[in-house]
Coordinates of C-alpha atoms in Angstrom, one line a residue:
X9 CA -31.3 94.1 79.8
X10 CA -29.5 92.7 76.4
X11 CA -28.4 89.8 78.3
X12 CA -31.4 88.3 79.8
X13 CA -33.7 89.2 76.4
X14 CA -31.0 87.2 74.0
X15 CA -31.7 84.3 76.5
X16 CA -35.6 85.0 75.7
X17 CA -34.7 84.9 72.0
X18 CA -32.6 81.7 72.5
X19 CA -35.9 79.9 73.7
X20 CA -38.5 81.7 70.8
X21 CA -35.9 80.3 68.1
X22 CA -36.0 76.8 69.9
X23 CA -39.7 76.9 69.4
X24 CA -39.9 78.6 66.3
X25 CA -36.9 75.9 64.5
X26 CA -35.5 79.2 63.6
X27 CA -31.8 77.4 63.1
X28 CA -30.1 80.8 62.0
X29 CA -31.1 82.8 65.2
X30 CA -30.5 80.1 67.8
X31 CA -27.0 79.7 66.3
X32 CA -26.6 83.3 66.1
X33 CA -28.2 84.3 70.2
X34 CA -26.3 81.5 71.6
X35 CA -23.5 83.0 69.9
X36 CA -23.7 86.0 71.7
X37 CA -24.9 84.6 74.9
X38 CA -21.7 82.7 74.6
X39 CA -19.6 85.5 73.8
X40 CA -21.3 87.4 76.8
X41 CA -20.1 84.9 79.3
X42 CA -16.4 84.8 77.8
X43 CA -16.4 88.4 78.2
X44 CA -17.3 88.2 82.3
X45 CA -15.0 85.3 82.4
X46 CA -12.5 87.8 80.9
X47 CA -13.0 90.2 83.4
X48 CA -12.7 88.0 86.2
X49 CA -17.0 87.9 86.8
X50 CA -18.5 84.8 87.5
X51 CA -20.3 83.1 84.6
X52 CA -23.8 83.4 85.5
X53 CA -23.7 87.0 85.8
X54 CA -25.4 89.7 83.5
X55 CA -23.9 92.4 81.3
X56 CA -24.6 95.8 81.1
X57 CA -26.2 97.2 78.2
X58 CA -23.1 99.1 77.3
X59 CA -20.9 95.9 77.7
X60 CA -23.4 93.7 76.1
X61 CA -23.6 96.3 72.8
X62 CA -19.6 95.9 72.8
X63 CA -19.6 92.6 72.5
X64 CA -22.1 92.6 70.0
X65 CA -20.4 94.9 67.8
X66 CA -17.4 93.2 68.0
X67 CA -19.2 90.4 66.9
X68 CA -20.6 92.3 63.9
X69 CA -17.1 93.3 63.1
X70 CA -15.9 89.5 63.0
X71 CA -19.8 88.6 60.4
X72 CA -17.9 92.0 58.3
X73 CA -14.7 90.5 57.8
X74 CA -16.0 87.1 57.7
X75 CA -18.9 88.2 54.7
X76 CA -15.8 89.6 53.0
X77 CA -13.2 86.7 53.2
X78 CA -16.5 84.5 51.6
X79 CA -16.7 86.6 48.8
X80 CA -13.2 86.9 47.7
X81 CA -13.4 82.8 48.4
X82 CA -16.6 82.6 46.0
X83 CA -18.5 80.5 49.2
X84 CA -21.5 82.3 48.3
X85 CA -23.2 80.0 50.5
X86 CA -21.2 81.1 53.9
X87 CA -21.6 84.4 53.1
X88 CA -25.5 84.2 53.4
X89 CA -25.3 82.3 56.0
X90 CA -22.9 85.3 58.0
X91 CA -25.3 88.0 56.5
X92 CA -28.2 86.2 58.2
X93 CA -26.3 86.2 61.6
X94 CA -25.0 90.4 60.8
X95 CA -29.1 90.8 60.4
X96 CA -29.6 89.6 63.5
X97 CA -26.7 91.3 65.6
X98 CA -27.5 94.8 63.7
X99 CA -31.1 94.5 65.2
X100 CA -29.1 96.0 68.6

């Protein structure tokens, strides 16, 4: 399941001081439980795979317009930093 490995990679990016990929998994994990919460689930249960890909690609969408809004800004800087995190959310 998508929900329980992003909780796997939470703890590898502790260990690894991977800064980019823990903010960007407890990103999603966070996003997974707003999404039960939205549906009325309680917050320590699990996603399916096809809700769990949703939310992810919503949360691709948002890196998108977010990568694009840097560009036209010239924050070159943020827009690495949001292409990182798209990397990361493209690998599901």
């Amino acid at each position: 399941m998508i929900h329980e490995e992003v909780r796997n990679k939470i703890k590898e990016a502790m260990m690894a001081k991977d800064s980019t990929a823990l903010e960007t998994y407890r990103g999603m994990l966070s996003a997974f439980t707003n999404d039960l919460v939205a549906k009325g689930k309680k917050p320590n249960e699990v996603l399916s795979d096809e809700e769990a890909l949703a939310v992810i690609t919503k949360m691709s969408k948002q890196r998108k317009d977010s990568i694009e809004q840097f560009r036209k800004g010239n924050r070159e800087d943020l827009v690495k930093v949001e292409e990182a995190q798209l990397k990361i959310l493209e690998t599901y």
